Amino acid sequence: MTLLHSPGDSSPEPPPGRCPAPERRAPAPARPPSARHVLRVLEAVAGDHDGVDEEALAARTGLPPARLAGLLWTLLREGYVERLDDGSYAAGEALVLLGGGGGGRERALRERLWRTLARLRDSVGAAVYFGRYTDGEVEIVGYAGGPRHPAPPEPLDIRSAGHATAVGKCLLGQLDHDARRDHLSRHRAVRLTPRTITDERVLLSVLDRQPPTVPVLDLQEYAVGTVCAAVPVTAGSTVGSLGVCLPADETHRLRRAAEALNEQAARMLLSLAL
């Protein structure tokens, strides 16, 4: 997975959630920062996935505001912290890579995915999912829910529910006819609710007729009491999908939430390694 940007652009736009390094001069600390102070700040930032603001950082580290500002400027410049849209700070890619091992980059990308999904969740006001079709299987790579945006219960094996979920149907819809039939031959369309489509011919017909620009819907096909919609997120050979879920009594919000998700899908492509 690689980050996307224009090869000819020497100053690519910063990914969502990261503000550009301040153009004003760096705050000048009264004396060079000590390793102990740097570690305090990094530990405080790394311990909060949602981001931590300067006031909370000052309280956690015990550093005076002027010294903390100087340290943050340096850490921003070097990529050890990121500044989020709300002004708070989160672990930057350089810090995550310091976690060691060959999986450092993967962890950095997972962190970025989670933060992107969290921003989308807050923007559309609903639980948000990101799914991919990999090696012949439907997989949910990540999701962002919360107390105000509960996610529906997951089956024991999400691969078996691709025929019923909005994300799964969106992924299957991006495959050719033979690939869809192959998937359904390995994962039979079982009934999860009274509205689940279990007839393979009907399901294939629905997928064939689905316009590529229209969100795919799940109106209580996967779970009673839950409605979902999904839009494609595709780059090269990657088959991906963004999904949003709402309680059934908020079905009137589903179409607008899906449109909002669709509007931000391109931004997600630019900020995530797919």
PDB file of N, CA and C in Angstrom, residues 39 42 46 79-80 91-111:
ATOM      1  N   LEU A  39      10.485  12.985  25.214  1.00  0.00           N
ATOM      2  CA  LEU A  39       9.829  11.710  25.480  1.00  0.00           C
ATOM      3  C   LEU A  39       8.488  11.897  26.179  1.00  0.00           C
ATOM      4  N   LEU A  42       6.014  12.895  23.422  1.00  0.00           N
ATOM      5  CA  LEU A  42       5.714  11.784  22.528  1.00  0.00           C
ATOM      6  C   LEU A  42       4.856  10.720  23.211  1.00  0.00           C
ATOM      7  N   ALA A  46       1.219   9.752  21.847  1.00  0.00           N
ATOM      8  CA  ALA A  46       1.007   8.374  21.396  1.00  0.00           C
ATOM      9  C   ALA A  46      -0.072   7.664  22.196  1.00  0.00           C
ATOM     10  N   GLY A  79       7.821  15.271  11.547  1.00  0.00           N
ATOM     11  CA  GLY A  79       6.844  14.229  11.273  1.00  0.00           C
ATOM     12  C   GLY A  79       6.547  13.294  12.422  1.00  0.00           C
ATOM     13  N   TYR A  80       7.015  13.649  13.634  1.00  0.00           N
ATOM     14  CA  TYR A  80       6.749  12.776  14.784  1.00  0.00           C
ATOM     15  C   TYR A  80       5.358  12.987  15.367  1.00  0.00           C
ATOM     16  N   ALA A  91      -0.123  11.047  16.962  1.00  0.00           N
ATOM     17  CA  ALA A  91       1.158  10.469  16.547  1.00  0.00           C
ATOM     18  C   ALA A  91       1.336  10.600  15.039  1.00  0.00           C
ATOM     19  N   GLY A  92       2.503  11.090  14.623  1.00  0.00           N
ATOM     20  CA  GLY A  92       2.824  11.186  13.216  1.00  0.00           C
ATOM     21  C   GLY A  92       3.404   9.885  12.696  1.00  0.00           C
ATOM     22  N   GLU A  93       3.555   9.805  11.376  1.00  0.00           N
ATOM     23  CA  GLU A  93       4.032   8.560  10.779  1.00  0.00           C
ATOM     24  C   GLU A  93       5.438   8.215  11.251  1.00  0.00           C
ATOM     25  N   ALA A  94       6.286   9.226  11.423  1.00  0.00           N
ATOM     26  CA  ALA A  94       7.655   8.953  11.868  1.00  0.00           C
ATOM     27  C   ALA A  94       7.663   8.317  13.246  1.00  0.00           C
ATOM     28  N   LEU A  95       6.756   8.753  14.122  1.00  0.00           N
ATOM     29  CA  LEU A  95       6.687   8.182  15.466  1.00  0.00           C
ATOM     30  C   LEU A  95       6.200   6.745  15.414  1.00  0.00           C
ATOM     31  N   VAL A  96       5.181   6.477  14.589  1.00  0.00           N
ATOM     32  CA  VAL A  96       4.662   5.116  14.492  1.00  0.00           C
ATOM     33  C   VAL A  96       5.713   4.176  13.928  1.00  0.00           C
ATOM     34  N   LEU A  97       6.472   4.668  12.943  1.00  0.00           N
ATOM     35  CA  LEU A  97       7.515   3.833  12.354  1.00  0.00           C
ATOM     36  C   LEU A  97       8.591   3.479  13.365  1.00  0.00           C
ATOM     37  N   LEU A  98       8.758   4.344  14.378  1.00  0.00           N
ATOM     38  CA  LEU A  98       9.742   4.053  15.411  1.00  0.00           C
ATOM     39  C   LEU A  98       9.334   2.856  16.262  1.00  0.00           C
ATOM     40  N   GLY A  99       8.068   2.428  16.116  1.00  0.00           N
ATOM     41  CA  GLY A  99       7.601   1.275  16.869  1.00  0.00           C
ATOM     42  C   GLY A  99       8.402   0.030  16.557  1.00  0.00           C
ATOM     43  N   GLY A 100       9.142   0.067  15.446  1.00  0.00           N
ATOM     44  CA  GLY A 100      10.057  -1.040  15.139  1.00  0.00           C
ATOM     45  C   GLY A 100       9.406  -2.124  14.327  1.00  0.00           C
ATOM     46  N   GLY A 101      10.251  -2.961  13.728  1.00  0.00           N
ATOM     47  CA  GLY A 101       9.784  -4.108  12.968  1.00  0.00           C
ATOM     48  C   GLY A 101       9.296  -3.711  11.592  1.00  0.00           C
ATOM     49  N   GLY A 102       9.155  -4.716  10.723  1.00  0.00           N
ATOM     50  CA  GLY A 102       8.690  -4.468   9.369  1.00  0.00           C
ATOM     51  C   GLY A 102       7.253  -4.022   9.311  1.00  0.00           C
ATOM     52  N   GLY A 103       6.510  -4.214  10.409  1.00  0.00           N
ATOM     53  CA  GLY A 103       5.115  -3.810  10.399  1.00  0.00           C
ATOM     54  C   GLY A 103       4.902  -2.364  10.773  1.00  0.00           C
ATOM     55  N   GLY A 104       5.970  -1.595  10.949  1.00  0.00           N
ATOM     56  CA  GLY A 104       5.826  -0.202  11.346  1.00  0.00           C
ATOM     57  C   GLY A 104       5.011   0.611  10.364  1.00  0.00           C
ATOM     58  N   ARG A 105       5.260   0.427   9.081  1.00  0.00           N
ATOM     59  CA  ARG A 105       4.515   1.169   8.072  1.00  0.00           C
ATOM     60  C   ARG A 105       3.052   0.763   8.080  1.00  0.00           C
ATOM     61  N   GLU A 106       2.806  -0.540   8.216  1.00  0.00           N
ATOM     62  CA  GLU A 106       1.418  -0.998   8.266  1.00  0.00           C
ATOM     63  C   GLU A 106       0.685  -0.380   9.445  1.00  0.00           C
ATOM     64  N   ARG A 107       1.347  -0.302  10.589  1.00  0.00           N
ATOM     65  CA  ARG A 107       0.705   0.305  11.757  1.00  0.00           C
ATOM     66  C   ARG A 107       0.415   1.779  11.498  1.00  0.00           C
ATOM     67  N   ALA A 108       1.360   2.464  10.846  1.00  0.00           N
ATOM     68  CA  ALA A 108       1.146   3.879  10.537  1.00  0.00           C
ATOM     69  C   ALA A 108      -0.065   4.052   9.624  1.00  0.00           C
ATOM     70  N   LEU A 109      -0.203   3.175   8.646  1.00  0.00           N
ATOM     71  CA  LEU A 109      -1.320   3.275   7.717  1.00  0.00           C
ATOM     72  C   LEU A 109      -2.637   2.931   8.403  1.00  0.00           C
ATOM     73  N   ARG A 110      -2.606   1.958   9.312  1.00  0.00           N
ATOM     74  CA  ARG A 110      -3.829   1.630  10.053  1.00  0.00           C
ATOM     75  C   ARG A 110      -4.257   2.798  10.936  1.00  0.00           C
ATOM     76  N   GLU A 111      -3.273   3.480  11.560  1.00  0.00           N
ATOM     77  CA  GLU A 111      -3.588   4.654  12.366  1.00  0.00           C
ATOM     78  C   GLU A 111      -4.238   5.728  11.501  1.00  0.00           C
TER      79      GLU A 111
END
